[in-house]
Coordinates of C-alpha atoms in Angstrom, one line a residue:
X80 CA -0.2 0.2 0.2
X81 CA 1.1 3.7 -0.1
X82 CA 0.7 6.7 1.5
X83 CA -0.7 8.6 -1.4
X84 CA -2.0 6.6 -4.2
X85 CA -2.9 7.8 -7.6
X86 CA -5.7 7.3 -9.1
X87 CA -5.2 3.7 -10.9
X88 CA -7.9 0.8 -11.6
X89 CA -7.4 -1.2 -8.5
X90 CA -6.5 -4.2 -10.6
X91 CA -3.5 -2.5 -11.6
X92 CA -3.4 -1.1 -8.1
X93 CA -3.3 -5.0 -6.9
X94 CA -0.8 -6.5 -9.2
X95 CA 2.4 -3.2 -9.2
X96 CA 1.6 -4.9 -5.0
X97 CA 2.2 -8.2 -5.6
X98 CA 5.0 -7.0 -7.7
X99 CA 6.3 -5.4 -4.6
X100 CA 5.8 -8.4 -2.7
X101 CA 7.8 -10.6 -4.3
X102 CA 10.6 -8.4 -4.6
X103 CA 10.4 -8.7 -0.5
X104 CA 10.9 -12.1 -0.6
X105 CA 14.0 -11.9 -3.2
X106 CA 15.6 -9.5 -1.3
X107 CA 15.8 -12.2 1.3
X108 CA 17.0 -14.4 -1.1
X109 CA 19.8 -12.5 -2.4
X110 CA 21.5 -11.7 1.5
X111 CA 22.0 -15.9 0.9
X112 CA 23.9 -16.2 -2.1
X113 CA 27.2 -16.0 -1.6
X114 CA 29.7 -14.0 -4.2
X115 CA 30.4 -16.8 -6.1
X116 CA 26.6 -18.0 -6.6
X117 CA 26.2 -13.7 -7.5
X118 CA 28.8 -14.1 -10.4
X119 CA 27.8 -17.1 -12.0
X120 CA 24.1 -15.2 -11.7
X121 CA 25.8 -12.5 -13.9
X122 CA 26.7 -15.0 -16.3
X123 CA 23.5 -16.6 -16.7
X124 CA 22.4 -12.6 -17.9
X125 CA 25.9 -12.6 -20.3
X126 CA 24.4 -15.8 -21.7
X127 CA 20.5 -14.8 -21.9
X128 CA 21.5 -11.5 -23.2
X129 CA 23.5 -13.3 -26.3
X130 CA 20.7 -15.0 -27.0
X131 CA 18.3 -12.0 -27.6
X132 CA 20.8 -9.6 -28.7
X133 CA 20.2 -9.3 -32.3
X134 CA 16.3 -8.5 -31.7
X135 CA 17.3 -6.6 -29.3
X136 CA 19.1 -4.2 -31.9
X137 CA 16.3 -4.5 -34.3
X138 CA 13.8 -3.8 -32.0
X139 CA 15.4 -0.8 -30.7
X140 CA 16.4 0.6 -34.2
X141 CA 13.0 0.2 -35.0
X142 CA 11.2 1.6 -32.8
X143 CA 13.9 5.0 -33.4
X144 CA 12.8 4.6 -37.4
X145 CA 16.1 3.1 -38.5
X146 CA 14.9 0.4 -41.2
X147 CA 16.7 -2.8 -41.8
X148 CA 20.1 -1.6 -43.3
X149 CA 20.3 1.7 -42.7
X150 CA 24.0 2.9 -41.5
X151 CA 23.3 4.3 -38.1
X152 CA 21.8 0.5 -36.9
X153 CA 25.0 0.2 -35.3
X154 CA 24.4 2.6 -32.2
X155 CA 21.7 0.1 -31.0
X156 CA 24.1 -2.9 -31.3
X157 CA 26.4 -1.1 -29.1
X158 CA 24.4 1.3 -26.6
X159 CA 22.0 -2.3 -26.1
X160 CA 23.4 -5.1 -25.4
X161 CA 27.6 -4.4 -26.3
X162 CA 27.1 -2.3 -23.1
X163 CA 25.3 -5.1 -21.0
X164 CA 27.3 -7.7 -22.1
X165 CA 30.6 -5.9 -20.7
X166 CA 28.4 -4.7 -18.0
X167 CA 28.2 -8.8 -17.0
X168 CA 32.0 -9.1 -17.7
X169 CA 33.2 -6.3 -15.6
X170 CA 31.1 -6.9 -12.6
X171 CA 31.5 -10.7 -12.5
X172 CA 35.1 -10.4 -12.4
X173 CA 34.6 -7.8 -9.4
X174 CA 32.3 -10.4 -7.9
X175 CA 35.2 -13.2 -8.3
X176 CA 38.2 -11.3 -7.2
X177 CA 35.8 -10.3 -3.6
X178 CA 35.2 -14.3 -3.9
X179 CA 38.5 -15.0 -4.0
X180 CA 39.7 -12.8 -0.9
X181 CA 41.4 -10.3 -3.1
X182 CA 40.4 -6.6 -4.1
X183 CA 39.2 -4.9 -6.9
X184 CA 42.1 -2.5 -6.9
X185 CA 44.3 -5.2 -7.2
X186 CA 45.8 -4.8 -10.2
X187 CA 44.9 -1.5 -10.8
X188 CA 47.2 1.2 -11.4
X189 CA 47.2 3.9 -8.9
X190 CA 48.9 7.1 -8.9
X191 CA 48.0 11.4 -8.1
X192 CA 46.7 14.2 -10.9
X193 CA 48.7 17.0 -11.2
X194 CA 46.7 18.7 -8.0
X195 CA 47.5 15.7 -6.1
X196 CA 44.2 13.6 -5.8
X197 CA 44.6 9.8 -5.8
X198 CA 43.6 8.7 -9.5
X199 CA 42.7 4.6 -10.8
X200 CA 44.0 3.9 -14.3
X201 CA 40.9 1.6 -14.2
X202 CA 41.0 0.9 -18.8
X203 CA 41.5 -0.4 -20.7
X204 CA 41.3 -3.9 -18.5
X205 CA 42.2 -6.3 -21.3
X206 CA 43.5 -7.3 -24.1
X207 CA 40.2 -6.9 -26.2
X208 CA 39.6 -4.0 -24.1
X209 CA 42.9 -2.4 -25.9
X210 CA 41.7 -4.0 -29.5
X211 CA 38.3 -2.7 -29.2
X212 CA 38.9 0.6 -27.6
X213 CA 42.2 1.0 -29.1
X214 CA 43.9 4.2 -28.4
X215 CA 41.4 5.2 -25.4
X216 CA 42.0 5.2 -21.5
X217 CA 39.8 5.9 -18.6
X218 CA 40.9 6.9 -14.9
X219 CA 39.0 7.4 -11.9
X220 CA 39.4 10.4 -9.6
X221 CA 38.8 10.3 -6.0
X222 CA 37.9 12.7 -3.6
X223 CA 41.0 15.3 -2.2
X224 CA 41.0 13.3 1.6
X225 CA 40.9 9.8 -0.2
X226 CA 44.2 7.8 0.2
X227 CA 44.9 4.4 -1.9
X228 CA 44.4 2.4 1.7
X229 CA 41.0 4.2 2.2
X230 CA 40.0 3.5 -1.3
X231 CA 41.1 -0.1 -1.2
X232 CA 39.3 -0.4 2.3
X233 CA 36.1 0.9 0.6
X234 CA 36.3 -0.8 -2.8
X235 CA 33.1 -3.5 -3.2
X236 CA 30.7 -1.1 -1.9
X237 CA 27.9 -3.5 -0.6
X238 CA 29.6 -6.9 -1.8
X239 CA 31.6 -6.3 0.8
X240 CA 28.6 -7.1 3.4
X241 CA 26.8 -9.2 1.2
X242 CA 24.4 -10.6 4.2
X243 CA 22.8 -6.7 4.4
X244 CA 19.7 -6.3 2.5
X245 CA 19.6 -3.0 0.6
X246 CA 15.7 -3.5 0.5
X247 CA 13.5 -3.2 -2.8
X248 CA 14.9 0.0 -4.9
X249 CA 12.5 1.3 -7.9
X250 CA 14.1 2.1 -11.2
X251 CA 12.4 4.3 -13.8
X252 CA 13.9 3.8 -16.4
X253 CA 15.4 5.9 -19.7
X254 CA 13.7 6.6 -22.8
X255 CA 16.5 7.1 -24.9
X256 CA 18.9 4.2 -24.5
X257 CA 18.4 0.8 -24.1
X258 CA 21.1 -0.3 -22.0
X259 CA 20.4 2.4 -19.5
X260 CA 17.2 0.6 -17.6
X261 CA 19.5 -3.0 -17.3
X262 CA 22.6 -1.4 -16.7
X263 CA 20.4 0.7 -13.2
X264 CA 19.2 -2.3 -12.5
X265 CA 22.7 -4.5 -12.2
X266 CA 23.9 -1.1 -10.1
X267 CA 21.1 -0.8 -7.9
X268 CA 21.6 -4.9 -7.1
X269 CA 25.8 -5.1 -6.8
X270 CA 26.6 -1.4 -5.2
X271 CA 23.4 -1.9 -2.6
X272 CA 21.8 -5.1 -1.9
X273 CA 18.9 -3.9 -3.4
X274 CA 16.2 -5.8 -5.8
X275 CA 14.5 -3.7 -8.5
X276 CA 10.9 -2.8 -9.9
X277 CA 11.7 -1.5 -13.0
X278 CA 9.3 0.6 -14.5
X279 CA 10.3 1.2 -18.0
X280 CA 9.9 4.3 -19.9
X281 CA 6.8 3.9 -22.3
X282 CA 9.2 5.0 -25.6
X283 CA 10.8 1.2 -24.4
X284 CA 7.4 -0.5 -24.3
X285 CA 7.8 -2.2 -27.0
X286 CA 11.5 -3.4 -25.5
X287 CA 10.0 -5.4 -22.2
X288 CA 9.6 -9.0 -23.8
X289 CA 13.6 -8.7 -24.4
X290 CA 14.2 -7.6 -21.0
X291 CA 12.1 -10.2 -19.8
X292 CA 14.3 -12.8 -21.5
X293 CA 17.8 -11.1 -20.8
X294 CA 17.3 -10.7 -17.7
X295 CA 15.3 -14.0 -16.8
X296 CA 18.1 -14.9 -14.2
X297 CA 17.1 -12.1 -12.0
X298 CA 13.3 -12.3 -12.5
X299 CA 13.3 -16.0 -11.9
X300 CA 14.7 -15.4 -8.2
X301 CA 12.9 -12.5 -7.6
X302 CA 14.9 -10.2 -7.6
X303 CA 13.4 -8.1 -10.2
X304 CA 10.3 -7.1 -11.2
X305 CA 9.6 -5.1 -14.9
X306 CA 6.3 -2.9 -15.4
X307 CA 5.1 -0.9 -17.6
X308 CA 2.3 2.4 -18.0
X309 CA 2.7 6.3 -17.8
X310 CA 3.2 9.0 -14.8
X311 CA 0.5 7.8 -12.5
X312 CA 1.8 4.5 -12.7
X313 CA 5.3 6.0 -11.7
X314 CA 4.0 8.2 -9.4
X315 CA 2.3 5.5 -7.6
X316 CA 5.2 3.4 -7.1
X317 CA 7.1 6.4 -5.9
X318 CA 5.1 7.2 -3.3
X319 CA 5.0 3.3 -2.5
X320 CA 5.4 2.5 2.0
X321 CA 7.6 -0.8 0.3
X322 CA 10.3 1.2 -2.2
X323 CA 13.1 1.9 -0.1
X324 CA 15.0 3.8 -2.8
X325 CA 14.3 5.7 -6.0
X326 CA 16.4 6.0 -8.5
X327 CA 15.8 7.7 -12.2
X328 CA 17.4 8.5 -15.4
X329 CA 15.4 11.7 -17.1
X330 CA 14.6 15.2 -16.9
X331 CA 15.5 17.5 -14.2
X332 CA 11.9 18.3 -14.7
X333 CA 10.7 15.0 -13.7
X334 CA 12.9 15.0 -10.5
X335 CA 11.3 18.0 -9.6
X336 CA 8.2 16.6 -9.9
X337 CA 8.5 13.1 -8.2
X338 CA 10.8 14.7 -5.3
X339 CA 8.3 18.3 -4.7
X340 CA 5.3 17.5 -6.9
X341 CA 3.8 20.0 -9.5
X342 CA 2.3 23.4 -10.2
X343 CA 2.2 25.9 -7.0
X344 CA 2.2 23.3 -4.5
X345 CA 5.3 21.8 -5.3
X346 CA 6.8 25.7 -6.1
X347 CA 5.7 25.7 -2.3
X348 CA 6.9 22.9 -1.1
X349 CA 10.2 23.4 -2.4
X350 CA 10.9 26.9 -1.7
X351 CA 10.2 26.2 2.0
X352 CA 12.1 22.9 2.5
X353 CA 9.5 20.1 2.7
X354 CA 9.7 16.9 -0.3
X355 CA 7.2 15.1 -1.0
X356 CA 9.5 12.3 -1.6
X357 CA 10.2 11.1 1.6
X358 CA 12.2 7.5 0.2
X359 CA 16.1 8.5 -0.4
X360 CA 16.8 9.3 -4.3
X361 CA 19.5 9.4 -6.5
X362 CA 19.4 10.2 -10.2
X363 CA 21.0 11.3 -13.8
X364 CA 19.4 14.1 -15.6
X365 CA 21.5 15.3 -18.3
X366 CA 22.7 18.6 -18.9
X367 CA 24.2 20.9 -21.3
X368 CA 27.7 19.5 -22.4
X369 CA 30.3 21.6 -23.8
X370 CA 33.1 21.1 -26.5
X371 CA 36.1 22.7 -25.9
X372 CA 38.3 23.4 -28.9
X373 CA 41.9 24.3 -27.8
X374 CA 43.4 26.4 -30.6
X375 CA 46.3 24.7 -32.4
X376 CA 48.1 23.9 -35.8
X377 CA 45.3 21.6 -37.2
X378 CA 46.3 20.1 -40.6
X379 CA 43.0 19.6 -42.9
X380 CA 43.0 16.1 -42.2
X381 CA 42.8 17.0 -38.2
X382 CA 40.0 19.7 -39.0
X383 CA 37.8 17.1 -41.1
X384 CA 38.5 14.1 -38.5
X385 CA 37.7 16.2 -35.6
X386 CA 34.5 18.0 -37.3
X387 CA 32.9 14.3 -37.2
X388 CA 33.8 13.8 -34.2
X389 CA 31.9 16.9 -32.9
X390 CA 29.4 15.9 -35.9
X391 CA 29.2 12.8 -33.3
X392 CA 28.7 14.0 -30.5
X393 CA 25.7 15.7 -31.4
X394 CA 24.0 13.7 -33.7
X395 CA 24.0 10.7 -32.3
X396 CA 20.8 8.7 -31.7
X397 CA 19.6 12.2 -33.3
X398 CA 20.6 14.2 -30.4
X399 CA 18.3 12.4 -27.6
X400 CA 21.7 11.9 -25.3
X401 CA 21.6 13.6 -22.4
X402 CA 25.7 13.0 -22.6
X403 CA 25.3 14.7 -26.2
X404 CA 27.9 17.8 -26.7
X405 CA 25.1 21.0 -27.2
X406 CA 27.8 23.9 -27.2
X407 CA 30.9 24.2 -28.9
X408 CA 33.0 26.3 -28.0
X409 CA 35.8 27.9 -30.1
X410 CA 38.6 30.6 -29.8
X411 CA 37.8 33.5 -31.5
X412 CA 41.5 34.1 -32.4
X413 CA 42.3 30.7 -33.6
X414 CA 43.2 31.8 -37.3
X415 CA 41.5 28.3 -38.4
X416 CA 38.2 28.8 -36.5
X417 CA 36.2 29.8 -40.1
X418 CA 37.8 26.7 -41.6
X419 CA 36.7 24.1 -38.9
X420 CA 32.8 25.7 -38.6
X421 CA 33.1 24.9 -42.5
X422 CA 33.9 20.9 -42.0
X423 CA 31.3 21.2 -39.2
X424 CA 28.9 21.8 -41.2
X425 CA 29.9 19.5 -43.5
X426 CA 29.8 16.8 -41.5
X427 CA 27.0 17.9 -39.7
X428 CA 25.4 17.7 -43.1
X429 CA 26.6 14.2 -44.0
X430 CA 25.4 12.3 -41.2
X431 CA 23.2 10.3 -42.7
X432 CA 19.4 11.4 -43.0
X433 CA 17.2 9.9 -39.7
X434 CA 14.1 10.9 -37.7
X435 CA 13.6 13.2 -34.7
X436 CA 12.2 10.2 -33.0
X437 CA 11.8 11.4 -29.1
X438 CA 8.9 13.0 -27.5
X439 CA 8.5 16.7 -28.3
X440 CA 11.8 16.7 -30.0
X441 CA 10.0 18.8 -33.1
X442 CA 8.4 21.5 -31.4
X443 CA 12.3 22.2 -29.7
X444 CA 13.5 22.7 -33.4
X445 CA 10.2 24.7 -34.3
X446 CA 11.0 27.0 -31.4
X447 CA 14.8 27.4 -32.1
X448 CA 13.9 27.7 -35.7
X449 CA 12.3 31.2 -35.0
X450 CA 14.5 32.0 -31.9
X451 CA 17.4 31.7 -33.7
X452 CA 16.9 32.8 -38.0
X453 CA 20.5 32.9 -38.2
X454 CA 20.9 28.8 -37.6
X455 CA 22.2 26.6 -40.9
X456 CA 19.8 23.6 -41.4
X457 CA 20.4 20.5 -42.6
X458 CA 18.9 17.4 -43.3
X459 CA 15.2 18.8 -44.4
X460 CA 15.3 20.8 -41.8
X461 CA 15.8 18.2 -38.6
X462 CA 19.1 19.4 -37.5
X463 CA 20.8 22.7 -36.7
X464 CA 24.0 24.2 -36.1
X465 CA 23.4 27.7 -34.5
X466 CA 26.3 30.1 -33.9
X467 CA 25.1 32.8 -30.9
X468 CA 27.2 35.4 -29.4
X469 CA 27.4 34.3 -25.4
X470 CA 26.1 37.7 -24.0
X471 CA 23.0 37.7 -22.2
X472 CA 21.6 34.0 -21.4
X473 CA 21.0 32.2 -23.8
X474 CA 18.2 29.1 -24.1
X475 CA 21.2 27.0 -25.8
X476 CA 23.4 27.1 -22.3
X477 CA 20.4 26.9 -19.7
X478 CA 18.2 23.9 -21.5
X479 CA 19.3 20.7 -22.7
X480 CA 18.2 20.4 -25.7
X481 CA 17.4 17.1 -26.2
X482 CA 17.3 17.7 -29.9
X483 CA 19.8 17.4 -33.1
X484 CA 21.1 21.2 -32.6
X485 CA 24.7 22.4 -32.1
X486 CA 24.8 26.0 -30.8
X487 CA 28.7 27.3 -31.2
X488 CA 29.9 30.3 -29.3
X489 CA 33.4 31.7 -29.3
X490 CA 35.4 33.3 -26.6
X491 CA 39.1 35.3 -26.5
X492 CA 42.3 34.1 -25.8
X493 CA 45.1 31.2 -26.9
X494 CA 46.5 28.5 -25.0
X495 CA 45.8 28.5 -21.3
X496 CA 44.6 31.8 -20.9
X497 CA 41.6 30.4 -24.0
X498 CA 41.7 27.1 -21.9
X499 CA 40.9 28.8 -18.6
X500 CA 38.9 31.2 -19.9
X501 CA 36.3 28.2 -21.8
X502 CA 36.2 26.3 -18.3
X503 CA 34.9 29.1 -16.1
X504 CA 32.2 29.9 -19.0
X505 CA 31.1 26.0 -19.0
X506 CA 31.2 26.0 -15.0
X507 CA 29.5 28.6 -14.8
X508 CA 27.3 29.2 -17.8
X509 CA 25.8 25.9 -18.7
X510 CA 23.3 24.2 -17.0
X511 CA 24.7 20.6 -15.5
X512 CA 27.6 18.9 -14.3
X513 CA 27.2 15.6 -16.4
X514 CA 29.9 15.9 -19.0
X515 CA 32.3 17.7 -21.0
X516 CA 34.7 17.3 -23.8
X517 CA 37.6 18.9 -24.7
X518 CA 39.4 18.6 -27.9
X519 CA 43.7 19.2 -28.0
X520 CA 46.6 18.8 -30.5
X521 CA 49.6 16.5 -28.6
X522 CA 51.3 19.9 -29.8
X523 CA 49.2 22.1 -27.8
X524 CA 48.9 20.0 -24.7
X525 CA 53.1 19.7 -24.7
X526 CA 53.2 23.3 -24.2
X527 CA 50.4 23.5 -21.3
X528 CA 52.4 20.9 -19.6
X529 CA 50.6 20.6 -16.4
X530 CA 48.8 23.7 -16.5
X531 CA 46.2 21.5 -18.9
X532 CA 45.9 19.0 -16.6
X533 CA 45.7 21.1 -13.6
X534 CA 42.8 22.9 -15.6
X535 CA 40.8 19.6 -16.4
X536 CA 40.9 20.1 -11.9
X537 CA 38.4 23.2 -12.3
X538 CA 36.1 21.7 -14.9
X539 CA 33.1 20.3 -12.4
X540 CA 31.8 17.6 -14.8
X541 CA 31.3 14.1 -13.6
X542 CA 33.1 13.0 -16.9
X543 CA 35.2 14.8 -18.7
X544 CA 36.6 13.3 -21.8
X545 CA 39.9 14.9 -23.6
X546 CA 40.1 14.0 -27.6
X547 CA 37.2 11.8 -26.7
X548 CA 33.8 11.7 -26.7
X549 CA 32.1 11.8 -22.9
X550 CA 30.0 8.1 -24.2
X551 CA 33.0 6.4 -24.5
X552 CA 32.9 6.7 -20.5
X553 CA 29.1 6.0 -20.6
X554 CA 30.1 2.6 -22.7
X555 CA 32.6 1.6 -20.4
X556 CA 31.4 -0.1 -17.1
X557 CA 34.7 0.5 -15.0
X558 CA 34.1 4.2 -14.5
X559 CA 31.2 5.9 -12.8
X560 CA 28.7 7.5 -14.8
X561 CA 27.0 10.6 -13.2
X562 CA 27.1 14.2 -12.3
X563 CA 29.7 15.4 -10.6
X564 CA 29.5 15.4 -6.4
X565 CA 27.2 18.0 -4.5
X566 CA 23.7 17.6 -6.3
X567 CA 21.0 18.1 -3.9
X568 CA 17.2 17.6 -3.7
X569 CA 16.5 21.4 -4.6
X570 CA 19.8 21.9 -6.6
X571 CA 20.4 18.4 -8.7
X572 CA 20.8 20.3 -12.4
X573 CA 22.4 16.4 -13.5
X574 CA 21.4 14.4 -10.7
X575 CA 22.8 12.4 -7.2
X576 CA 25.0 9.9 -7.1
X577 CA 26.5 7.6 -9.9
X578 CA 26.0 4.3 -11.4
X579 CA 28.0 2.0 -14.0
X580 CA 31.2 1.8 -11.4
X581 CA 31.9 -2.3 -12.0
X582 CA 34.5 -1.9 -9.8
X583 CA 32.4 -0.6 -6.6
X584 CA 34.2 2.3 -5.9
X585 CA 34.0 4.8 -3.2
X586 CA 34.1 8.7 -2.7
X587 CA 34.5 9.0 -6.4
X588 CA 34.4 13.1 -7.9
X589 CA 35.1 12.4 -11.4
X590 CA 36.3 9.9 -14.8
X591 CA 38.3 10.9 -17.1
X592 CA 38.4 9.4 -20.6
X593 CA 41.6 10.2 -23.5
X594 CA 41.4 8.9 -27.0
X595 CA 43.6 10.0 -29.7
X596 CA 43.9 13.6 -31.5
X597 CA 44.8 11.4 -35.1
X598 CA 43.1 8.2 -36.3
X599 CA 45.1 5.4 -37.7
X600 CA 47.7 5.6 -39.9
X601 CA 48.5 9.3 -38.6
X602 CA 47.9 8.0 -35.4
X603 CA 51.6 6.8 -35.6
X604 CA 53.0 10.3 -34.9
X605 CA 52.0 9.2 -31.6
X606 CA 54.7 7.0 -31.3
X607 CA 57.4 9.7 -31.7
X608 CA 59.4 10.3 -28.2
X609 CA 57.8 12.8 -26.2
X610 CA 54.7 12.8 -27.6
X611 CA 51.9 13.8 -25.4
X612 CA 49.5 11.9 -28.8
X613 CA 47.8 8.8 -28.1
X614 CA 48.3 5.9 -30.6
X615 CA 45.6 4.1 -32.3
X616 CA 44.7 1.6 -34.3
X617 CA 41.5 2.8 -35.7
X618 CA 40.9 4.5 -38.6
X619 CA 37.7 5.8 -37.1
X620 CA 35.8 4.7 -34.4
X621 CA 32.9 2.4 -35.2
X622 CA 30.3 5.0 -33.4
X623 CA 31.7 8.0 -35.6
X624 CA 28.2 8.9 -37.6
X625 CA 30.4 8.9 -40.5
X626 CA 31.8 5.5 -40.5
X627 CA 30.9 3.7 -43.2
X628 CA 30.9 0.4 -41.6
X629 CA 29.4 1.1 -38.3
X630 CA 26.9 -0.9 -38.3
X631 CA 28.5 -4.3 -39.3
X632 CA 31.5 -3.7 -36.9
X633 CA 29.2 -2.8 -33.8
X634 CA 27.2 -5.9 -34.5
X635 CA 30.7 -8.1 -34.8
X636 CA 32.0 -6.4 -31.8
X637 CA 28.8 -7.3 -29.7
X638 CA 28.8 -10.9 -30.8
X639 CA 32.4 -11.7 -29.7
X640 CA 31.5 -10.0 -26.7
X641 CA 28.6 -12.5 -26.5
X642 CA 31.3 -15.2 -26.8
X643 CA 33.4 -15.5 -30.0
X644 CA 37.2 -15.6 -29.5
X645 CA 39.7 -13.6 -30.3
X646 CA 40.2 -15.0 -34.1
X647 CA 36.6 -13.9 -34.4
X648 CA 37.5 -10.7 -33.5
X649 CA 39.8 -10.7 -36.6
X650 CA 37.4 -9.8 -39.2
X651 CA 35.2 -7.4 -37.8
X652 CA 39.2 -5.4 -37.1
X653 CA 39.3 -5.7 -40.5
X654 CA 36.1 -4.4 -41.8
X655 CA 37.0 -1.3 -39.3
X656 CA 39.7 -0.1 -41.3
X657 CA 37.1 0.3 -43.9
X658 CA 35.2 2.7 -42.3

């Protein structure tokens, strides 16, 4: 029963109550499973996900208006079954390590940042990572007072006390990326020992049969129930007396509605600090992500490649991503600024045509069309590049558009001066703290030296990607994903807490991803002595929206993760060279 029940049909309330009751029994069962048994359970989920991976990718792509043969269908392989498979692999390794008396940080290189903060180099984890995501690395930065001994002592989170139940968690699933609900359920279970009631976003209702088969090992043991419905079902469950925790991936507006209520009553509660929700809540709420381009002396090939990189950050999943780059920040003093913008406009226009499918996104585009007549439109008016002067607060700076529109602004300065100005702009003017991207060539980064690393420290975002897109961090289970620490119920522009974090680390400050500035074969220059560049085997990453073989390579990588040996990976890697 609930303390405040919205108007739901009696049979719907009864069914939801029965699901919660079953989960209460499952919560008790979970406390009786050993760490090895839990690792075996993860391996079972890996197998059941492998069995439905092709259907998963097909249903997801079809639901987003991508017909068979569309070149962007690979997105649904990578952000659906691939992400789920690697998540179960990483978590299973963590559980086996703990079961054997080890520590998740065993074998992980630890050092300090330029500002003296403890850092763990957690990615790549094995040879597969080094091949599939060649040239990319991932770091976890800890809170300032965390020592190596403290980090190791806390690593494992809930799995350090597996007999303590975290109760029942309500997971309000995301509507845009199909692996998010699954990853959130896994994190509830393994970080906090909480079984989950997953309410699927209506945009993903067609995937429920796939989720039920992929997650059958959890459902059969009473550790998970999956339900559908609208806001009335969500409201009923958030106020349910038997729910011990709520996690949502969604918008700040939905978060406020859950925590404070809506309309004048909600505003009054927020003003007085009396939340409607009394259950603890964590959330991932998106934000306005910057793409900071540090000026340098770029070749024509550099300009073209990084322009495609920017287009990918904005247009993957038709821009319906909390991780999408929304504001491109350039130096007004960079001699190559206009040349780069020419490449960006061409790359945005050259990305394969697709529908703007997320609810209300088309209306946002209409509003921007009226507000910014200077915009450059492509794909029959479904995507835009919008320059703005960064003077008075612009809607592009303060509202996550969740649509294929890229804002572009220019700030003064070169070198360290520009970087410092851009970081201050991103921290102070842009809504949210989820993810920030920086593009910088190796020569410019070498010149800045520790000044660049210290600048990263000042950038207040949960994930920072250097010569990479923050989505690489999202797709790397070993890295935490969430807002920069400090979100509260009344001020959580990008949310509270983290997910993913497959090493189950505590007291995390941020994740940092680093990638290659140049693709293969131009990445060979990174092998020169004293070069700060990263070598990569990838001519073009398969997640680039302009990768010609992205769909087939993404499917091949997922099939490899499902159980193919390294020899079976060779044809897919060769195919990647045709991207």
